[in-house]
């Protein structure tokens, strides 16, 4: 018998588990889905299969539940499946949770010792004709992009010896090469990064191992024409704390953010660590080079947004105390003091960026984010909610001058989920096309998939596909054109 889930902030209300798999053929659609859209919008949300082993749990520790919106000829078919990880299958067999706290195997049932702890709950991306469900504590899990059947965890046929793999790989738009890494690559609480370049057929064409200045959190990365960047956020892991049943992460207000910079094909001897002031590091907008300098665009906050991982004194800010901006961080390879210089690109409280994938690693102008317009909300922000649950607008930011080019808010009782950008066609100018995203209609306890035209963002959706149920907040997702659904090897 399955006991009820706890009524805690990260497990109730909009974040109550869905525990649901299924299909809806032909969603009902208001408006017109552009006929030229042919592909799938994939996204993944943490959605725990069973009530937590330790009584309560955090949003980030739920089983990965992938959804796909297959869009073709103006129709949209919906599909939702769990990532059938070894952990999911073992718990399903036992009909209860066997795995304990986030990234802490010392809190697990003895029967699962040594089994993969991945949930695949953080991002889904296409590579080599497969859909990869990603969680930064483990190796990636391959899925069939059309059926969402789970094919299994992969070390790329033995080529990847890192124990872990990022949820935020970057793809070179010219070559299709996947730039990726694992941190804690040699095991829990180690300070090793294993960096890989994997070509579109799945062959590892470059590998480099190096160590971080401290065992921090490296949630995202960036690439430029010649370099790869690894931003380390000031949390630390500690094996003794984990063995005592404590949290994997501790916030470190006294530590700098460090930015690892390595040439694309560099080795450990080439890594340089730039230092910037203590901050909470968000998601990569993009990075590029200009005049020999590297520019990295990323939101930085004044304090720890993961309030469930406090500092050594047990302190964490109230979410209302968090202030941040989208920053442009300059990393000058010629600087001998290795200081990172940051200036405000936009004061917007904006996160979960989507750029035009054709401009990743290069000079770019257009980026779409979720914004937070607190004046437009009429339901009180509650503390300790998952970090991504209070955004309520889509914002089109101009990365040349930091201005808001346009925005759209779905209404006073709605929040939004991470958008993806799809070019209008192969020859479309940068940023010209469509934004696809879920909107949470809190008054109706129901979600919509909206299709926005980026040329007329403020006019609202050109098409709205109504889902007949609530969709928990996803973390991340991606768009894949239909041409990507075939394997090259
Ligand atoms: C993040 C999310 C994670 C994780 C580590 O957004 C960092 C940051 C969903 O899981 O494991
Ligand atoms: Fe992320």
GROMACS .gro file of C-alpha atoms and ligand atoms in nm:
model
  501
    1UNK     CA    1   0.000   0.000   0.000
    2UNK     CA    2   0.138   0.342  -0.093
    3UNK     CA    3   0.120   0.596   0.189
    4UNK     CA    4   0.025   0.957   0.112
    5UNK     CA    5   0.300   1.196   0.009
    6UNK     CA    6   0.393   1.464   0.265
    7UNK     CA    7   0.211   1.797   0.238
    8UNK     CA    8   0.545   1.982   0.235
    9UNK     CA    9   0.605   2.284   0.007
   10UNK     CA   10   0.807   2.094  -0.254
   11UNK     CA   11   0.563   1.798  -0.267
   12UNK     CA   12   0.218   1.955  -0.255
   13UNK     CA   13   0.007   2.211  -0.436
   14UNK     CA   14   0.133   2.255  -0.792
   15UNK     CA   15   0.425   2.024  -0.709
   16UNK     CA   16   0.213   1.735  -0.583
   17UNK     CA   17   0.332   1.424  -0.768
   18UNK     CA   18   0.147   1.339  -1.091
   19UNK     CA   19   0.274   0.976  -1.104
   20UNK     CA   20   0.108   0.952  -1.440
   21UNK     CA   21   0.207   0.815  -1.779
   22UNK     CA   22  -0.004   0.836  -2.091
   23UNK     CA   23  -0.082   0.973  -2.432
   24UNK     CA   24  -0.320   1.225  -2.575
   25UNK     CA   25  -0.356   1.199  -2.951
   26UNK     CA   26  -0.446   1.537  -3.103
   27UNK     CA   27  -0.454   1.795  -2.827
   28UNK     CA   28  -0.735   2.047  -2.857
   29UNK     CA   29  -0.586   2.365  -3.000
   30UNK     CA   30  -0.705   2.722  -2.994
   31UNK     CA   31  -0.554   2.923  -3.282
   32UNK     CA   32  -0.325   2.783  -3.550
   33UNK     CA   33  -0.007   2.582  -3.503
   34UNK     CA   34   0.237   2.696  -3.776
   35UNK     CA   35   0.233   2.429  -4.052
   36UNK     CA   36   0.611   2.438  -4.089
   37UNK     CA   37   0.676   2.323  -3.730
   38UNK     CA   38   0.785   1.958  -3.754
   39UNK     CA   39   0.953   1.807  -3.452
   40UNK     CA   40   0.914   1.753  -3.080
   41UNK     CA   41   0.928   1.969  -2.773
   42UNK     CA   42   1.076   1.755  -2.496
   43UNK     CA   43   1.086   1.848  -2.127
   44UNK     CA   44   1.146   1.665  -1.800
   45UNK     CA   45   1.011   1.721  -1.450
   46UNK     CA   46   1.103   1.558  -1.119
   47UNK     CA   47   0.799   1.349  -1.020
   48UNK     CA   48   0.863   1.104  -0.734
   49UNK     CA   49   0.715   0.761  -0.794
   50UNK     CA   50   0.687   0.679  -0.420
   51UNK     CA   51   0.668   0.884  -0.099
   52UNK     CA   52   1.016   0.974   0.025
   53UNK     CA   53   1.208   0.715   0.227
   54UNK     CA   54   1.312   0.981   0.480
   55UNK     CA   55   0.970   1.142   0.536
   56UNK     CA   56   1.023   1.448   0.318
   57UNK     CA   57   1.232   1.532   0.016
   58UNK     CA   58   1.339   1.813  -0.215
   59UNK     CA   59   1.205   1.880  -0.564
   60UNK     CA   60   1.545   1.798  -0.720
   61UNK     CA   61   1.533   1.435  -0.602
   62UNK     CA   62   1.218   1.317  -0.783
   63UNK     CA   63   1.211   1.053  -1.057
   64UNK     CA   64   1.243   1.196  -1.408
   65UNK     CA   65   0.911   1.220  -1.594
   66UNK     CA   66   0.960   1.310  -1.960
   67UNK     CA   67   0.693   1.460  -2.180
   68UNK     CA   68   0.700   1.501  -2.556
   69UNK     CA   69   0.483   1.726  -2.769
   70UNK     CA   70   0.512   1.586  -3.123
   71UNK     CA   71   0.416   1.868  -3.358
   72UNK     CA   72   0.348   1.798  -3.726
   73UNK     CA   73   0.112   1.942  -3.992
   74UNK     CA   74  -0.052   2.165  -3.734
   75UNK     CA   75  -0.134   1.877  -3.497
   76UNK     CA   76   0.012   1.814  -3.153
   77UNK     CA   77   0.028   1.467  -2.995
   78UNK     CA   78   0.127   1.440  -2.628
   79UNK     CA   79   0.316   1.162  -2.458
   80UNK     CA   80   0.442   1.128  -2.100
   81UNK     CA   81   0.668   0.854  -1.963
   82UNK     CA   82   0.896   0.799  -1.666
   83UNK     CA   83   1.265   0.755  -1.730
   84UNK     CA   84   1.289   0.387  -1.640
   85UNK     CA   85   1.615   0.407  -1.450
   86UNK     CA   86   1.748   0.113  -1.249
   87UNK     CA   87   1.635   0.310  -0.944
   88UNK     CA   88   1.281   0.357  -1.080
   89UNK     CA   89   1.253  -0.012  -1.171
   90UNK     CA   90   1.387  -0.137  -0.837
   91UNK     CA   91   1.155   0.087  -0.636
   92UNK     CA   92   0.861  -0.011  -0.856
   93UNK     CA   93   0.936  -0.374  -0.783
   94UNK     CA   94   0.955  -0.302  -0.408
   95UNK     CA   95   0.650  -0.069  -0.425
   96UNK     CA   96   0.830   0.185  -0.205
   97UNK     CA   97   1.128   0.423  -0.194
   98UNK     CA   98   1.464   0.256  -0.139
   99UNK     CA   99   1.683   0.555  -0.221
  100UNK     CA  100   1.721   0.829   0.039
  101UNK     CA  101   1.850   1.185   0.027
  102UNK     CA  102   1.967   1.379  -0.279
  103UNK     CA  103   2.317   1.262  -0.384
  104UNK     CA  104   2.372   1.079  -0.057
  105UNK     CA  105   2.400   0.700  -0.101
  106UNK     CA  106   2.463   0.661   0.275
  107UNK     CA  107   2.092   0.722   0.330
  108UNK     CA  108   1.979   0.439   0.097
  109UNK     CA  109   1.834   0.098   0.180
  110UNK     CA  110   2.118  -0.156   0.192
  111UNK     CA  111   1.954  -0.357  -0.085
  112UNK     CA  112   2.036  -0.091  -0.348
  113UNK     CA  113   2.405  -0.043  -0.261
  114UNK     CA  114   2.604   0.010  -0.579
  115UNK     CA  115   2.300   0.059  -0.803
  116UNK     CA  116   2.286   0.375  -1.015
  117UNK     CA  117   2.113   0.659  -0.827
  118UNK     CA  118   2.020   0.854  -1.138
  119UNK     CA  119   1.671   0.992  -1.190
  120UNK     CA  120   1.737   1.159  -1.529
  121UNK     CA  121   1.521   1.444  -1.400
  122UNK     CA  122   1.701   1.760  -1.510
  123UNK     CA  123   1.720   1.792  -1.888
  124UNK     CA  124   1.641   1.602  -2.210
  125UNK     CA  125   1.848   1.661  -2.523
  126UNK     CA  126   1.885   1.489  -2.860
  127UNK     CA  127   2.223   1.356  -2.970
  128UNK     CA  128   2.301   1.086  -3.225
  129UNK     CA  129   1.931   1.017  -3.286
  130UNK     CA  130   1.865   0.941  -2.919
  131UNK     CA  131   1.695   1.139  -2.647
  132UNK     CA  132   1.919   1.166  -2.341
  133UNK     CA  133   1.769   1.210  -1.993
  134UNK     CA  134   2.029   1.387  -1.783
  135UNK     CA  135   2.106   1.426  -1.413
  136UNK     CA  136   2.442   1.568  -1.311
  137UNK     CA  137   2.511   1.302  -1.044
  138UNK     CA  138   2.521   1.009  -1.291
  139UNK     CA  139   2.572   0.897  -1.648
  140UNK     CA  140   2.306   0.985  -1.909
  141UNK     CA  141   2.008   0.762  -1.986
  142UNK     CA  142   1.914   0.702  -2.351
  143UNK     CA  143   1.549   0.705  -2.460
  144UNK     CA  144   1.371   0.651  -2.789
  145UNK     CA  145   1.261   1.000  -2.900
  146UNK     CA  146   0.938   0.877  -3.061
  147UNK     CA  147   0.814   0.618  -2.809
  148UNK     CA  148   0.992   0.757  -2.497
  149UNK     CA  149   1.092   0.398  -2.418
  150UNK     CA  150   1.398   0.389  -2.193
  151UNK     CA  151   1.699   0.222  -2.358
  152UNK     CA  152   1.938   0.246  -2.064
  153UNK     CA  153   2.220   0.430  -1.891
  154UNK     CA  154   2.524   0.475  -2.115
  155UNK     CA  155   2.900   0.532  -2.086
  156UNK     CA  156   2.919   0.573  -2.466
  157UNK     CA  157   3.043   0.219  -2.522
  158UNK     CA  158   3.311   0.250  -2.256
  159UNK     CA  159   3.450   0.582  -2.381
  160UNK     CA  160   3.331   0.788  -2.081
  161UNK     CA  161   3.491   0.684  -1.752
  162UNK     CA  162   3.356   0.981  -1.554
  163UNK     CA  163   3.099   0.863  -1.296
  164UNK     CA  164   2.887   1.170  -1.371
  165UNK     CA  165   2.765   1.374  -1.667
  166UNK     CA  166   2.627   1.728  -1.685
  167UNK     CA  167   2.261   1.808  -1.748
  168UNK     CA  168   2.367   2.109  -1.959
  169UNK     CA  169   2.589   1.997  -2.247
  170UNK     CA  170   2.643   2.248  -2.528
  171UNK     CA  171   2.632   2.172  -2.900
  172UNK     CA  172   2.854   2.333  -3.162
  173UNK     CA  173   2.610   2.458  -3.426
  174UNK     CA  174   2.854   2.389  -3.715
  175UNK     CA  175   2.975   2.040  -3.626
  176UNK     CA  176   2.705   1.906  -3.395
  177UNK     CA  177   2.980   1.809  -3.150
  178UNK     CA  178   2.854   1.774  -2.793
  179UNK     CA  179   3.069   1.956  -2.533
  180UNK     CA  180   3.008   1.796  -2.196
  181UNK     CA  181   3.165   1.705  -1.863
  182UNK     CA  182   3.118   1.533  -1.535
  183UNK     CA  183   3.217   1.678  -1.198
  184UNK     CA  184   3.270   1.466  -0.888
  185UNK     CA  185   3.393   1.261  -1.180
  186UNK     CA  186   3.595   1.019  -0.963
  187UNK     CA  187   3.323   0.977  -0.700
  188UNK     CA  188   3.122   1.152  -0.433
  189UNK     CA  189   3.270   1.479  -0.302
  190UNK     CA  190   3.580   1.461  -0.524
  191UNK     CA  191   3.702   1.775  -0.699
  192UNK     CA  192   3.764   1.625  -1.043
  193UNK     CA  193   3.616   1.744  -1.372
  194UNK     CA  194   3.623   1.511  -1.671
  195UNK     CA  195   3.570   1.711  -1.990
  196UNK     CA  196   3.465   1.547  -2.319
  197UNK     CA  197   3.388   1.638  -2.677
  198UNK     CA  198   3.160   1.376  -2.834
  199UNK     CA  199   3.092   1.389  -3.208
  200UNK     CA  200   2.745   1.346  -3.363
  201UNK     CA  201   2.800   0.972  -3.410
  202UNK     CA  202   2.881   0.922  -3.041
  203UNK     CA  203   3.261   0.899  -3.071
  204UNK     CA  204   3.464   1.074  -2.799
  205UNK     CA  205   3.709   1.297  -2.985
  206UNK     CA  206   3.863   1.480  -2.690
  207UNK     CA  207   3.899   1.416  -2.318
  208UNK     CA  208   4.070   1.612  -2.038
  209UNK     CA  209   4.073   1.560  -1.660
  210UNK     CA  210   4.150   1.842  -1.417
  211UNK     CA  211   4.076   1.955  -1.061
  212UNK     CA  212   3.868   2.244  -0.928
  213UNK     CA  213   3.994   2.492  -0.664
  214UNK     CA  214   3.726   2.351  -0.428
  215UNK     CA  215   3.471   2.066  -0.457
  216UNK     CA  216   3.191   2.297  -0.578
  217UNK     CA  217   2.875   2.267  -0.785
  218UNK     CA  218   2.915   2.293  -1.163
  219UNK     CA  219   2.559   2.290  -1.290
  220UNK     CA  220   2.606   2.450  -1.632
  221UNK     CA  221   2.885   2.529  -1.880
  222UNK     CA  222   2.947   2.742  -2.188
  223UNK     CA  223   3.142   2.729  -2.511
  224UNK     CA  224   3.293   3.000  -2.730
  225UNK     CA  225   3.471   2.974  -3.064
  226UNK     CA  226   3.795   2.863  -2.896
  227UNK     CA  227   3.719   2.794  -2.528
  228UNK     CA  228   3.503   2.598  -2.287
  229UNK     CA  229   3.391   2.753  -1.954
  230UNK     CA  230   3.308   2.579  -1.626
  231UNK     CA  231   3.142   2.811  -1.371
  232UNK     CA  232   3.180   2.671  -1.018
  233UNK     CA  233   2.911   2.782  -0.772
  234UNK     CA  234   3.011   2.829  -0.406
  235UNK     CA  235   2.859   2.517  -0.257
  236UNK     CA  236   3.087   2.243  -0.124
  237UNK     CA  237   3.038   1.871  -0.089
  238UNK     CA  238   3.188   1.671   0.198
  239UNK     CA  239   3.204   1.294   0.235
  240UNK     CA  240   3.203   1.294   0.618
  241UNK     CA  241   2.889   1.508   0.624
  242UNK     CA  242   2.724   1.272   0.379
  243UNK     CA  243   2.824   0.967   0.585
  244UNK     CA  244   2.658   1.133   0.886
  245UNK     CA  245   2.337   1.156   0.683
  246UNK     CA  246   2.377   1.528   0.613
  247UNK     CA  247   2.314   1.713   0.287
  248UNK     CA  248   2.539   1.675  -0.015
  249UNK     CA  249   2.580   2.053  -0.044
  250UNK     CA  250   2.666   2.334   0.195
  251UNK     CA  251   2.647   2.697   0.082
  252UNK     CA  252   2.982   2.879   0.126
  253UNK     CA  253   2.937   3.258   0.164
  254UNK     CA  254   3.315   3.303   0.199
  255UNK     CA  255   3.412   3.143  -0.132
  256UNK     CA  256   3.455   3.311  -0.470
  257UNK     CA  257   3.276   3.195  -0.780
  258UNK     CA  258   3.548   3.045  -0.996
  259UNK     CA  259   3.529   3.018  -1.373
  260UNK     CA  260   3.740   2.746  -1.532
  261UNK     CA  261   3.861   2.836  -1.881
  262UNK     CA  262   4.016   2.573  -2.108
  263UNK     CA  263   4.082   2.577  -2.484
  264UNK     CA  264   3.834   2.351  -2.667
  265UNK     CA  265   4.103   2.091  -2.727
  266UNK     CA  266   4.311   2.179  -2.420
  267UNK     CA  267   4.462   1.954  -2.154
  268UNK     CA  268   4.484   1.989  -1.775
  269UNK     CA  269   4.792   2.212  -1.805
  270UNK     CA  270   4.588   2.469  -2.000
  271UNK     CA  271   4.310   2.527  -1.744
  272UNK     CA  272   4.294   2.868  -1.580
  273UNK     CA  273   4.063   2.958  -1.291
  274UNK     CA  274   3.928   3.314  -1.291
  275UNK     CA  275   3.788   3.448  -0.963
  276UNK     CA  276   3.477   3.660  -0.915
  277UNK     CA  277   3.292   3.764  -0.596
  278UNK     CA  278   3.069   3.522  -0.407
  279UNK     CA  279   2.735   3.476  -0.584
  280UNK     CA  280   2.474   3.221  -0.677
  281UNK     CA  281   2.537   3.123  -1.041
  282UNK     CA  282   2.240   3.065  -1.269
  283UNK     CA  283   2.201   2.922  -1.618
  284UNK     CA  284   2.417   3.006  -1.917
  285UNK     CA  285   2.258   3.244  -2.169
  286UNK     CA  286   2.552   3.222  -2.408
  287UNK     CA  287   2.923   3.299  -2.433
  288UNK     CA  288   3.132   3.446  -2.712
  289UNK     CA  289   3.468   3.609  -2.787
  290UNK     CA  290   3.540   3.966  -2.890
  291UNK     CA  291   3.882   4.125  -2.928
  292UNK     CA  292   4.056   3.829  -2.766
  293UNK     CA  293   3.835   3.848  -2.456
  294UNK     CA  294   3.572   3.596  -2.349
  295UNK     CA  295   3.225   3.714  -2.248
  296UNK     CA  296   2.996   3.490  -2.046
  297UNK     CA  297   2.632   3.596  -1.999
  298UNK     CA  298   2.470   3.445  -1.690
  299UNK     CA  299   2.231   3.545  -1.409
  300UNK     CA  300   2.408   3.601  -1.075
  301UNK     CA  301   2.222   3.634  -0.744
  302UNK     CA  302   2.336   3.799  -0.420
  303UNK     CA  303   2.270   3.488  -0.212
  304UNK     CA  304   2.183   3.118  -0.212
  305UNK     CA  305   1.868   3.041  -0.412
  306UNK     CA  306   1.878   2.674  -0.303
  307UNK     CA  307   1.755   2.762   0.045
  308UNK     CA  308   1.720   2.394   0.139
  309UNK     CA  309   2.105   2.370   0.136
  310UNK     CA  310   2.206   2.626   0.400
  311UNK     CA  311   2.555   2.738   0.504
  312UNK     CA  312   2.763   2.591   0.792
  313UNK     CA  313   2.559   2.797   1.043
  314UNK     CA  314   2.233   2.663   0.904
  315UNK     CA  315   2.154   3.002   0.751
  316UNK     CA  316   1.971   3.051   0.422
  317UNK     CA  317   1.801   3.365   0.293
  318UNK     CA  318   1.428   3.411   0.268
  319UNK     CA  319   1.353   3.390  -0.105
  320UNK     CA  320   1.224   3.750  -0.094
  321UNK     CA  321   1.577   3.865   0.001
  322UNK     CA  322   1.724   3.731  -0.321
  323UNK     CA  323   1.837   3.994  -0.567
  324UNK     CA  324   1.994   3.933  -0.898
  325UNK     CA  325   2.057   4.044  -1.251
  326UNK     CA  326   2.167   3.906  -1.582
  327UNK     CA  327   2.542   3.973  -1.584
  328UNK     CA  328   2.806   3.985  -1.855
  329UNK     CA  329   3.124   3.833  -1.710
  330UNK     CA  330   3.447   3.923  -1.887
  331UNK     CA  331   3.724   3.663  -1.876
  332UNK     CA  332   4.038   3.801  -2.038
  333UNK     CA  333   4.290   3.527  -2.116
  334UNK     CA  334   4.564   3.793  -2.116
  335UNK     CA  335   4.495   3.900  -1.756
  336UNK     CA  336   4.764   3.771  -1.520
  337UNK     CA  337   4.557   3.839  -1.204
  338UNK     CA  338   4.281   3.609  -1.335
  339UNK     CA  339   4.001   3.835  -1.210
  340UNK     CA  340   3.657   3.793  -1.362
  341UNK     CA  341   3.501   4.135  -1.431
  342UNK     CA  342   3.122   4.142  -1.427
  343UNK     CA  343   2.883   4.416  -1.538
  344UNK     CA  344   2.504   4.422  -1.545
  345UNK     CA  345   2.367   4.323  -1.884
  346UNK     CA  346   2.005   4.351  -1.768
  347UNK     CA  347   1.857   4.422  -1.424
  348UNK     CA  348   1.567   4.184  -1.502
  349UNK     CA  349   1.503   3.905  -1.254
  350UNK     CA  350   1.510   3.653  -1.536
  351UNK     CA  351   1.624   3.292  -1.565
  352UNK     CA  352   1.588   2.974  -1.773
  353UNK     CA  353   1.721   3.127  -2.093
  354UNK     CA  354   1.660   3.001  -2.446
  355UNK     CA  355   1.884   3.124  -2.727
  356UNK     CA  356   1.878   3.049  -3.098
  357UNK     CA  357   2.083   2.725  -3.104
  358UNK     CA  358   2.246   2.834  -3.433
  359UNK     CA  359   2.426   3.111  -3.237
  360UNK     CA  360   2.557   2.910  -2.941
  361UNK     CA  361   2.927   2.999  -2.879
  362UNK     CA  362   2.916   3.306  -3.106
  363UNK     CA  363   2.820   3.674  -3.100
  364UNK     CA  364   2.442   3.680  -3.050
  365UNK     CA  365   2.163   3.927  -2.990
  366UNK     CA  366   1.841   3.745  -2.897
  367UNK     CA  367   1.759   3.555  -2.581
  368UNK     CA  368   1.426   3.454  -2.429
  369UNK     CA  369   1.385   3.400  -2.056
  370UNK     CA  370   1.126   3.355  -1.787
  371UNK     CA  371   1.079   3.679  -1.596
  372UNK     CA  372   0.927   3.756  -1.259
  373UNK     CA  373   0.684   4.046  -1.251
  374UNK     CA  374   0.572   4.037  -0.889
  375UNK     CA  375   0.324   4.323  -0.948
  376UNK     CA  376   0.139   4.102  -1.196
  377UNK     CA  377   0.076   3.826  -0.942
  378UNK     CA  378  -0.220   3.784  -0.714
  379UNK     CA  379  -0.124   3.465  -0.532
  380UNK     CA  380   0.121   3.518  -0.247
  381UNK     CA  381   0.473   3.392  -0.306
  382UNK     CA  382   0.535   3.123  -0.047
  383UNK     CA  383   0.882   3.047   0.093
  384UNK     CA  384   1.075   2.727   0.022
  385UNK     CA  385   0.910   2.662  -0.312
  386UNK     CA  386   1.121   2.508  -0.588
  387UNK     CA  387   1.346   2.770  -0.741
  388UNK     CA  388   1.161   2.782  -1.072
  389UNK     CA  389   0.801   2.811  -0.956
  390UNK     CA  390   0.738   3.188  -0.935
  391UNK     CA  391   0.822   3.304  -1.287
  392UNK     CA  392   0.521   3.453  -1.465
  393UNK     CA  393   0.633   3.623  -1.787
  394UNK     CA  394   0.829   3.550  -2.104
  395UNK     CA  395   1.088   3.814  -2.180
  396UNK     CA  396   1.277   3.876  -2.505
  397UNK     CA  397   1.607   4.036  -2.407
  398UNK     CA  398   1.843   4.217  -2.645
  399UNK     CA  399   2.193   4.092  -2.561
  400UNK     CA  400   2.351   4.389  -2.745
  401UNK     CA  401   2.218   4.651  -2.505
  402UNK     CA  402   2.031   4.466  -2.230
  403UNK     CA  403   1.690   4.613  -2.316
  404UNK     CA  404   1.365   4.417  -2.306
  405UNK     CA  405   1.250   4.399  -2.669
  406UNK     CA  406   0.911   4.251  -2.582
  407UNK     CA  407   0.736   4.037  -2.323
  408UNK     CA  408   0.415   3.850  -2.258
  409UNK     CA  409   0.249   3.753  -1.930
  410UNK     CA  410  -0.024   3.489  -1.933
  411UNK     CA  411  -0.226   3.655  -1.657
  412UNK     CA  412  -0.245   3.722  -1.282
  413UNK     CA  413  -0.305   3.361  -1.176
  414UNK     CA  414  -0.060   3.194  -1.415
  415UNK     CA  415   0.306   3.098  -1.394
  416UNK     CA  416   0.531   2.985  -1.676
  417UNK     CA  417   0.777   2.705  -1.745
  418UNK     CA  418   1.105   2.714  -1.936
  419UNK     CA  419   1.063   2.808  -2.305
  420UNK     CA  420   1.244   2.664  -2.606
  421UNK     CA  421   1.314   2.860  -2.924
  422UNK     CA  422   1.252   2.723  -3.275
  423UNK     CA  423   1.370   2.921  -3.582
  424UNK     CA  424   1.095   3.002  -3.833
  425UNK     CA  425   1.296   2.813  -4.095
  426UNK     CA  426   1.653   2.722  -4.188
  427UNK     CA  427   1.728   3.070  -4.327
  428UNK     CA  428   1.542   3.273  -4.064
  429UNK     CA  429   1.729   3.562  -3.900
  430UNK     CA  430   1.854   3.504  -3.544
  431UNK     CA  431   1.567   3.493  -3.294
  432UNK     CA  432   1.294   3.496  -3.560
  433UNK     CA  433   1.058   3.207  -3.501
  434UNK     CA  434   0.859   3.053  -3.222
  435UNK     CA  435   0.874   3.009  -2.847
  436UNK     CA  436   0.717   2.691  -2.709
  437UNK     CA  437   0.646   2.661  -2.338
  438UNK     CA  438   0.401   2.541  -2.078
  439UNK     CA  439   0.187   2.788  -1.886
  440UNK     CA  440   0.043   2.689  -1.548
  441UNK     CA  441  -0.319   2.804  -1.508
  442UNK     CA  442  -0.343   2.797  -1.127
  443UNK     CA  443  -0.710   2.901  -1.124
  444UNK     CA  444  -0.799   2.604  -1.346
  445UNK     CA  445  -0.536   2.365  -1.197
  446UNK     CA  446  -0.440   2.293  -1.556
  447UNK     CA  447  -0.157   2.364  -1.800
  448UNK     CA  448  -0.142   2.493  -2.156
  449UNK     CA  449   0.126   2.450  -2.418
  450UNK     CA  450   0.160   2.789  -2.586
  451UNK     CA  451   0.321   2.870  -2.920
  452UNK     CA  452   0.436   3.232  -2.938
  453UNK     CA  453   0.562   3.410  -3.249
  454UNK     CA  454   0.881   3.592  -3.146
  455UNK     CA  455   0.804   3.871  -3.396
  456UNK     CA  456   0.479   3.942  -3.208
  457UNK     CA  457   0.553   3.813  -2.858
  458UNK     CA  458   0.340   4.072  -2.678
  459UNK     CA  459   0.033   3.969  -2.879
  460UNK     CA  460   0.022   3.637  -2.696
  461UNK     CA  461   0.011   3.284  -2.837
  462UNK     CA  462  -0.064   3.203  -3.200
  463UNK     CA  463  -0.170   2.863  -3.073
  464UNK     CA  464  -0.266   2.726  -2.731
  465UNK     CA  465  -0.291   2.350  -2.678
  466UNK     CA  466  -0.506   2.281  -2.373
  467UNK     CA  467  -0.393   1.999  -2.148
  468UNK     CA  468  -0.675   1.857  -1.937
  469UNK     CA  469  -0.452   1.838  -1.627
  470UNK     CA  470  -0.182   2.013  -1.425
  471UNK     CA  471   0.179   1.967  -1.534
  472UNK     CA  472   0.436   1.993  -1.254
  473UNK     CA  473   0.713   2.243  -1.316
  474UNK     CA  474   0.979   2.099  -1.542
  475UNK     CA  475   1.343   2.180  -1.501
  476UNK     CA  476   1.461   2.185  -1.861
  477UNK     CA  477   1.391   2.065  -2.211
  478UNK     CA  478   1.468   2.116  -2.577
  479UNK     CA  479   1.329   2.122  -2.927
  480UNK     CA  480   1.434   1.865  -3.187
  481UNK     CA  481   1.342   1.891  -3.554
  482UNK     CA  482   1.206   1.571  -3.710
  483UNK     CA  483   1.530   1.530  -3.909
  484UNK     CA  484   1.709   1.456  -3.578
  485UNK     CA  485   1.511   1.137  -3.512
  486UNK     CA  486   1.747   0.916  -3.712
  487UNK     CA  487   2.074   0.775  -3.578
  488UNK     CA  488   2.400   0.822  -3.765
  489UNK     CA  489   2.552   0.511  -3.605
  490LIG     C1  490   2.016   2.183  -1.019
  490LIG     C2  491   1.915   2.092  -1.041
  490LIG     C3  492   1.934   1.960  -1.008
  490LIG     C4  493   2.050   1.919  -0.956
  490LIG     C5  494   2.152   2.008  -0.932
  490LIG     O1  495   1.905   2.369  -1.112
  490LIG     C6  496   2.134   2.141  -0.963
  490LIG     C7  497   2.002   2.324  -1.053
  490LIG     C8  498   1.726   1.887  -1.078
  490LIG     O2  499   1.843   1.859  -1.020
  490LIG     O3  500   2.064   1.787  -0.925
  491LIG    FE1  501   1.960   2.357  -1.489
   0.00000   0.00000   0.00000
